[in-house]
Amino acid sequence: MFSIPNAFSLPPHFNDKDSWDSAFEFGETLDEGARKPAAVRNVRLPYDVLPRFYSLRLQVRLHKDDTPRFCFNGSVVIKIYCTSSTDSIFVHAFHNLNVSLDLIKVETLLDDDSEGSNVQIKKITYDNDLQWYHILLQSKLEAGQFYRVTFGQFWSPLQTELKGWYLSSYDEGNVKK
């Protein structure tokens, strides 16, 4: 398990939304060689909710008798803190991660970290370009409140390219390992 300390500091531009929303790439040319910035989709996650703690469980299948072989499965529970009221939660995930959408849930946390009430999910979508899940909620999360987001089950084949959790092999003598 991995924990982010409570002294987690926000980036200096946290309160200046214009600065973190203004990613540019150069577009059309104007007079005398001047260039006008073209609009680009922001690739950063919004700061409305911040992760505070992750509990990640993974199981990898590598052995001959594992079925299916060369894949992994797991689940994750994320404790988040809401900094400003929102009805959206974004979670990064690689495009080939197969997530059981019906096992995603959001719930309030009580002061002792015990489970409070479920927060109803309106819709879950995935953005292939930005590689994130957008969880749209029926109601807004409250600023200053902790919540728990659970991805109850996911799996993926191990990749042979060097992205994410990947599989590699080597030859030793005449044996591939």
PDB file of C-alpha atoms in Angstrom:
ATOM      1  CA  MET A   1       0.000   0.000   0.000  1.00  0.00           C
ATOM      2  CA  PHE A   2       1.087   3.540  -0.710  1.00  0.00           C
ATOM      3  CA  SER A   3       0.089   6.538   1.358  1.00  0.00           C
ATOM      4  CA  ILE A   4       0.385  10.207   0.518  1.00  0.00           C
ATOM      5  CA  PRO A   5       1.262  12.141   3.694  1.00  0.00           C
ATOM      6  CA  ASN A   6      -1.234  14.641   5.084  1.00  0.00           C
ATOM      7  CA  ALA A   7       1.321  17.362   4.442  1.00  0.00           C
ATOM      8  CA  PHE A   8       0.730  16.843   0.716  1.00  0.00           C
ATOM      9  CA  SER A   9       1.268  20.227  -0.900  1.00  0.00           C
ATOM     10  CA  LEU A  10      -0.627  21.533  -3.869  1.00  0.00           C
ATOM     11  CA  PRO A  11       1.225  22.890  -6.872  1.00  0.00           C
ATOM     12  CA  PRO A  12       1.842  26.661  -6.681  1.00  0.00           C
ATOM     13  CA  HIS A  13      -0.670  27.255  -9.484  1.00  0.00           C
ATOM     14  CA  PHE A  14      -3.520  25.522  -7.603  1.00  0.00           C
ATOM     15  CA  ASN A  15      -5.519  28.718  -7.077  1.00  0.00           C
ATOM     16  CA  ASP A  16      -4.770  30.096 -10.509  1.00  0.00           C
ATOM     17  CA  LYS A  17      -6.983  27.928 -12.703  1.00  0.00           C
ATOM     18  CA  ASP A  18      -6.236  30.074 -15.758  1.00  0.00           C
ATOM     19  CA  SER A  19      -2.563  29.127 -15.606  1.00  0.00           C
ATOM     20  CA  TRP A  20      -3.095  25.364 -15.429  1.00  0.00           C
ATOM     21  CA  ASP A  21      -5.850  25.449 -18.034  1.00  0.00           C
ATOM     22  CA  SER A  22      -3.713  27.309 -20.517  1.00  0.00           C
ATOM     23  CA  ALA A  23      -1.606  24.667 -22.214  1.00  0.00           C
ATOM     24  CA  PHE A  24      -0.704  25.856 -25.709  1.00  0.00           C
ATOM     25  CA  GLU A  25       0.686  24.528 -28.894  1.00  0.00           C
ATOM     26  CA  PHE A  26       1.337  26.799 -31.811  1.00  0.00           C
ATOM     27  CA  GLY A  27      -1.274  26.931 -34.520  1.00  0.00           C
ATOM     28  CA  GLU A  28      -1.946  29.224 -37.442  1.00  0.00           C
ATOM     29  CA  THR A  29       0.468  31.950 -38.473  1.00  0.00           C
ATOM     30  CA  LEU A  30      -0.568  35.619 -38.099  1.00  0.00           C
ATOM     31  CA  ASP A  31       0.991  38.759 -39.620  1.00  0.00           C
ATOM     32  CA  GLU A  32       4.717  38.872 -40.055  1.00  0.00           C
ATOM     33  CA  GLY A  33       5.452  35.428 -38.657  1.00  0.00           C
ATOM     34  CA  ALA A  34       3.650  35.881 -35.333  1.00  0.00           C
ATOM     35  CA  ARG A  35       1.906  32.717 -34.208  1.00  0.00           C
ATOM     36  CA  LYS A  36      -1.431  32.365 -32.481  1.00  0.00           C
ATOM     37  CA  PRO A  37      -1.734  29.661 -29.805  1.00  0.00           C
ATOM     38  CA  ALA A  38      -4.226  26.933 -30.698  1.00  0.00           C
ATOM     39  CA  ALA A  39      -6.567  25.508 -28.083  1.00  0.00           C
ATOM     40  CA  VAL A  40      -5.375  22.206 -26.645  1.00  0.00           C
ATOM     41  CA  ARG A  41      -7.226  19.867 -24.320  1.00  0.00           C
ATOM     42  CA  ASN A  42      -5.833  20.040 -20.816  1.00  0.00           C
ATOM     43  CA  VAL A  43      -4.198  16.740 -19.874  1.00  0.00           C
ATOM     44  CA  ARG A  44      -4.017  17.496 -16.161  1.00  0.00           C
ATOM     45  CA  LEU A  45      -6.525  16.149 -13.702  1.00  0.00           C
ATOM     46  CA  PRO A  46      -8.691  18.814 -12.051  1.00  0.00           C
ATOM     47  CA  TYR A  47      -7.804  19.733  -8.463  1.00  0.00           C
ATOM     48  CA  ASP A  48     -11.404  19.385  -7.201  1.00  0.00           C
ATOM     49  CA  VAL A  49     -10.536  16.030  -5.611  1.00  0.00           C
ATOM     50  CA  LEU A  50      -7.097  14.925  -4.448  1.00  0.00           C
ATOM     51  CA  PRO A  51      -5.954  11.366  -3.756  1.00  0.00           C
ATOM     52  CA  ARG A  52      -4.810  10.855  -0.162  1.00  0.00           C
ATOM     53  CA  PHE A  53      -4.327   7.082   0.065  1.00  0.00           C
ATOM     54  CA  TYR A  54      -4.288   4.097  -2.315  1.00  0.00           C
ATOM     55  CA  SER A  55      -4.884   0.459  -1.433  1.00  0.00           C
ATOM     56  CA  LEU A  56      -3.909  -1.507  -4.534  1.00  0.00           C
ATOM     57  CA  ARG A  57      -4.177  -5.287  -4.897  1.00  0.00           C
ATOM     58  CA  LEU A  58      -2.589  -7.010  -7.894  1.00  0.00           C
ATOM     59  CA  GLN A  59      -2.211 -10.628  -8.954  1.00  0.00           C
ATOM     60  CA  VAL A  60      -0.013 -11.563 -11.895  1.00  0.00           C
ATOM     61  CA  ARG A  61      -0.388 -14.803 -13.853  1.00  0.00           C
ATOM     62  CA  LEU A  62       2.910 -16.032 -15.334  1.00  0.00           C
ATOM     63  CA  HIS A  63       3.079 -19.781 -14.764  1.00  0.00           C
ATOM     64  CA  LYS A  64       2.294 -22.514 -17.284  1.00  0.00           C
ATOM     65  CA  ASP A  65      -0.735 -23.722 -15.339  1.00  0.00           C
ATOM     66  CA  ASP A  66      -2.232 -20.220 -14.873  1.00  0.00           C
ATOM     67  CA  THR A  67      -5.337 -19.585 -16.957  1.00  0.00           C
ATOM     68  CA  PRO A  68      -5.322 -17.108 -18.549  1.00  0.00           C
ATOM     69  CA  ARG A  69      -1.555 -16.705 -18.731  1.00  0.00           C
ATOM     70  CA  PHE A  70       0.537 -13.517 -18.984  1.00  0.00           C
ATOM     71  CA  CYS A  71      -2.028 -11.169 -17.518  1.00  0.00           C
ATOM     72  CA  PHE A  72      -2.789  -9.453 -14.234  1.00  0.00           C
ATOM     73  CA  ASN A  73      -5.912  -8.598 -12.323  1.00  0.00           C
ATOM     74  CA  GLY A  74      -6.631  -6.452  -9.325  1.00  0.00           C
ATOM     75  CA  SER A  75      -8.641  -3.844  -7.508  1.00  0.00           C
ATOM     76  CA  VAL A  76      -7.974  -0.427  -5.991  1.00  0.00           C
ATOM     77  CA  VAL A  77      -9.542   1.663  -3.259  1.00  0.00           C
ATOM     78  CA  ILE A  78      -8.659   5.371  -3.332  1.00  0.00           C
ATOM     79  CA  LYS A  79      -9.318   7.715  -0.429  1.00  0.00           C
ATOM     80  CA  ILE A  80      -9.908  11.179  -1.891  1.00  0.00           C
ATOM     81  CA  TYR A  81     -10.344  14.629  -0.384  1.00  0.00           C
ATOM     82  CA  CYS A  82     -12.742  17.080  -2.028  1.00  0.00           C
ATOM     83  CA  THR A  83     -11.223  20.594  -2.214  1.00  0.00           C
ATOM     84  CA  SER A  84     -14.150  22.211  -4.044  1.00  0.00           C
ATOM     85  CA  SER A  85     -17.666  20.991  -4.698  1.00  0.00           C
ATOM     86  CA  THR A  86     -17.889  18.884  -7.872  1.00  0.00           C
ATOM     87  CA  ASP A  87     -19.946  16.145  -9.471  1.00  0.00           C
ATOM     88  CA  SER A  88     -16.975  14.700 -11.398  1.00  0.00           C
ATOM     89  CA  ILE A  89     -14.100  12.402 -10.500  1.00  0.00           C
ATOM     90  CA  PHE A  90     -11.316  11.608 -12.986  1.00  0.00           C
ATOM     91  CA  VAL A  91      -9.021   8.574 -12.663  1.00  0.00           C
ATOM     92  CA  HIS A  92      -6.138   7.793 -15.027  1.00  0.00           C
ATOM     93  CA  ALA A  93      -5.965   4.273 -16.484  1.00  0.00           C
ATOM     94  CA  PHE A  94      -4.179   2.824 -19.516  1.00  0.00           C
ATOM     95  CA  HIS A  95      -6.535   2.150 -22.434  1.00  0.00           C
ATOM     96  CA  ASN A  96      -6.138  -1.635 -22.388  1.00  0.00           C
ATOM     97  CA  LEU A  97      -7.106  -1.988 -18.717  1.00  0.00           C
ATOM     98  CA  ASN A  98     -10.421  -3.855 -18.648  1.00  0.00           C
ATOM     99  CA  VAL A  99     -12.454  -2.362 -15.799  1.00  0.00           C
ATOM    100  CA  SER A 100     -15.703  -3.843 -14.482  1.00  0.00           C
ATOM    101  CA  LEU A 101     -17.766  -0.654 -14.574  1.00  0.00           C
ATOM    102  CA  ASP A 102     -20.528  -2.153 -12.435  1.00  0.00           C
ATOM    103  CA  LEU A 103     -17.977  -2.624  -9.615  1.00  0.00           C
ATOM    104  CA  ILE A 104     -16.998   1.053  -9.442  1.00  0.00           C
ATOM    105  CA  LYS A 105     -18.463   2.805  -6.432  1.00  0.00           C
ATOM    106  CA  VAL A 106     -18.117   6.085  -4.573  1.00  0.00           C
ATOM    107  CA  GLU A 107     -19.013   6.505  -0.910  1.00  0.00           C
ATOM    108  CA  THR A 108     -18.687   9.107   1.807  1.00  0.00           C
ATOM    109  CA  LEU A 109     -16.280   8.454   4.661  1.00  0.00           C
ATOM    110  CA  LEU A 110     -17.125   9.176   8.276  1.00  0.00           C
ATOM    111  CA  ASP A 111     -14.610  10.826  10.623  1.00  0.00           C
ATOM    112  CA  ASP A 112     -13.270   7.424  11.724  1.00  0.00           C
ATOM    113  CA  ASP A 113     -12.764   6.385   8.057  1.00  0.00           C
ATOM    114  CA  SER A 114     -15.684   3.984   8.243  1.00  0.00           C
ATOM    115  CA  GLU A 115     -18.056   3.740   5.308  1.00  0.00           C
ATOM    116  CA  GLY A 116     -20.814   6.332   5.162  1.00  0.00           C
ATOM    117  CA  SER A 117     -23.408   6.465   2.429  1.00  0.00           C
ATOM    118  CA  ASN A 118     -23.097   5.566  -1.244  1.00  0.00           C
ATOM    119  CA  VAL A 119     -22.858   8.412  -3.736  1.00  0.00           C
ATOM    120  CA  GLN A 120     -24.948   7.539  -6.778  1.00  0.00           C
ATOM    121  CA  ILE A 121     -23.096   7.398 -10.090  1.00  0.00           C
ATOM    122  CA  LYS A 122     -24.882   8.944 -13.063  1.00  0.00           C
ATOM    123  CA  LYS A 123     -22.499   7.882 -15.830  1.00  0.00           C
ATOM    124  CA  ILE A 124     -18.983   6.530 -16.373  1.00  0.00           C
ATOM    125  CA  THR A 125     -17.078   7.297 -19.569  1.00  0.00           C
ATOM    126  CA  TYR A 126     -13.523   6.686 -20.759  1.00  0.00           C
ATOM    127  CA  ASP A 127     -11.474   9.191 -22.774  1.00  0.00           C
ATOM    128  CA  ASN A 128      -9.022   7.297 -25.009  1.00  0.00           C
ATOM    129  CA  ASP A 129      -6.925  10.369 -25.818  1.00  0.00           C
ATOM    130  CA  LEU A 130      -6.443  11.435 -22.200  1.00  0.00           C
ATOM    131  CA  GLN A 131      -6.529   7.871 -20.823  1.00  0.00           C
ATOM    132  CA  TRP A 132      -8.867   8.578 -17.939  1.00  0.00           C
ATOM    133  CA  TYR A 133     -12.207   7.504 -16.569  1.00  0.00           C
ATOM    134  CA  HIS A 134     -14.733  10.256 -15.904  1.00  0.00           C
ATOM    135  CA  ILE A 135     -17.145   9.324 -13.124  1.00  0.00           C
ATOM    136  CA  LEU A 136     -20.136  11.676 -13.262  1.00  0.00           C
ATOM    137  CA  LEU A 137     -22.147  11.675 -10.038  1.00  0.00           C
ATOM    138  CA  GLN A 138     -25.867  12.260  -9.411  1.00  0.00           C
ATOM    139  CA  SER A 139     -25.019  14.880  -6.766  1.00  0.00           C
ATOM    140  CA  LYS A 140     -22.025  17.057  -5.952  1.00  0.00           C
ATOM    141  CA  LEU A 141     -19.309  16.061  -3.523  1.00  0.00           C
ATOM    142  CA  GLU A 142     -18.908  18.438  -0.566  1.00  0.00           C
ATOM    143  CA  ALA A 143     -15.741  20.482  -0.186  1.00  0.00           C
ATOM    144  CA  GLY A 144     -13.797  19.499   2.941  1.00  0.00           C
ATOM    145  CA  GLN A 145     -15.166  15.933   2.944  1.00  0.00           C
ATOM    146  CA  PHE A 146     -13.331  12.614   2.417  1.00  0.00           C
ATOM    147  CA  TYR A 147     -14.689   9.970   0.040  1.00  0.00           C
ATOM    148  CA  ARG A 148     -13.694   6.502  -1.081  1.00  0.00           C
ATOM    149  CA  VAL A 149     -13.588   5.487  -4.759  1.00  0.00           C
ATOM    150  CA  THR A 150     -13.445   1.742  -5.408  1.00  0.00           C
ATOM    151  CA  PHE A 151     -12.546   0.025  -8.663  1.00  0.00           C
ATOM    152  CA  GLY A 152     -13.620  -3.448  -7.566  1.00  0.00           C
ATOM    153  CA  GLN A 153     -12.108  -5.424 -10.428  1.00  0.00           C
ATOM    154  CA  PHE A 154      -9.860  -4.874 -13.431  1.00  0.00           C
ATOM    155  CA  TRP A 155      -7.543  -6.993 -15.547  1.00  0.00           C
ATOM    156  CA  SER A 156      -5.186  -6.635 -18.492  1.00  0.00           C
ATOM    157  CA  PRO A 157      -2.831  -8.733 -20.549  1.00  0.00           C
ATOM    158  CA  LEU A 158       0.814  -7.975 -19.811  1.00  0.00           C
ATOM    159  CA  GLN A 159       2.221  -5.832 -22.611  1.00  0.00           C
ATOM    160  CA  THR A 160       5.315  -6.708 -24.619  1.00  0.00           C
ATOM    161  CA  GLU A 161       6.026  -3.023 -25.262  1.00  0.00           C
ATOM    162  CA  LEU A 162       7.591  -0.993 -22.466  1.00  0.00           C
ATOM    163  CA  LYS A 163       4.358   0.603 -21.216  1.00  0.00           C
ATOM    164  CA  GLY A 164       2.570  -0.005 -17.944  1.00  0.00           C
ATOM    165  CA  TRP A 165       3.164  -3.423 -16.431  1.00  0.00           C
ATOM    166  CA  TYR A 166       4.987  -5.251 -19.197  1.00  0.00           C
ATOM    167  CA  LEU A 167       6.347  -8.705 -19.924  1.00  0.00           C
ATOM    168  CA  SER A 168       9.900  -9.241 -21.082  1.00  0.00           C
ATOM    169  CA  SER A 169      11.997 -12.302 -21.785  1.00  0.00           C
ATOM    170  CA  TYR A 170      15.564 -13.223 -22.596  1.00  0.00           C
ATOM    171  CA  ASP A 171      17.445 -16.178 -24.020  1.00  0.00           C
ATOM    172  CA  GLU A 172      19.870 -18.141 -21.882  1.00  0.00           C
ATOM    173  CA  GLY A 173      21.578 -20.818 -23.900  1.00  0.00           C
ATOM    174  CA  ASN A 174      18.803 -22.315 -26.009  1.00  0.00           C
ATOM    175  CA  VAL A 175      16.107 -21.557 -23.437  1.00  0.00           C
ATOM    176  CA  LYS A 176      13.805 -18.545 -23.519  1.00  0.00           C
ATOM    177  CA  LYS A 177      13.176 -17.217 -20.001  1.00  0.00           C
TER     178      LYS A 177
END
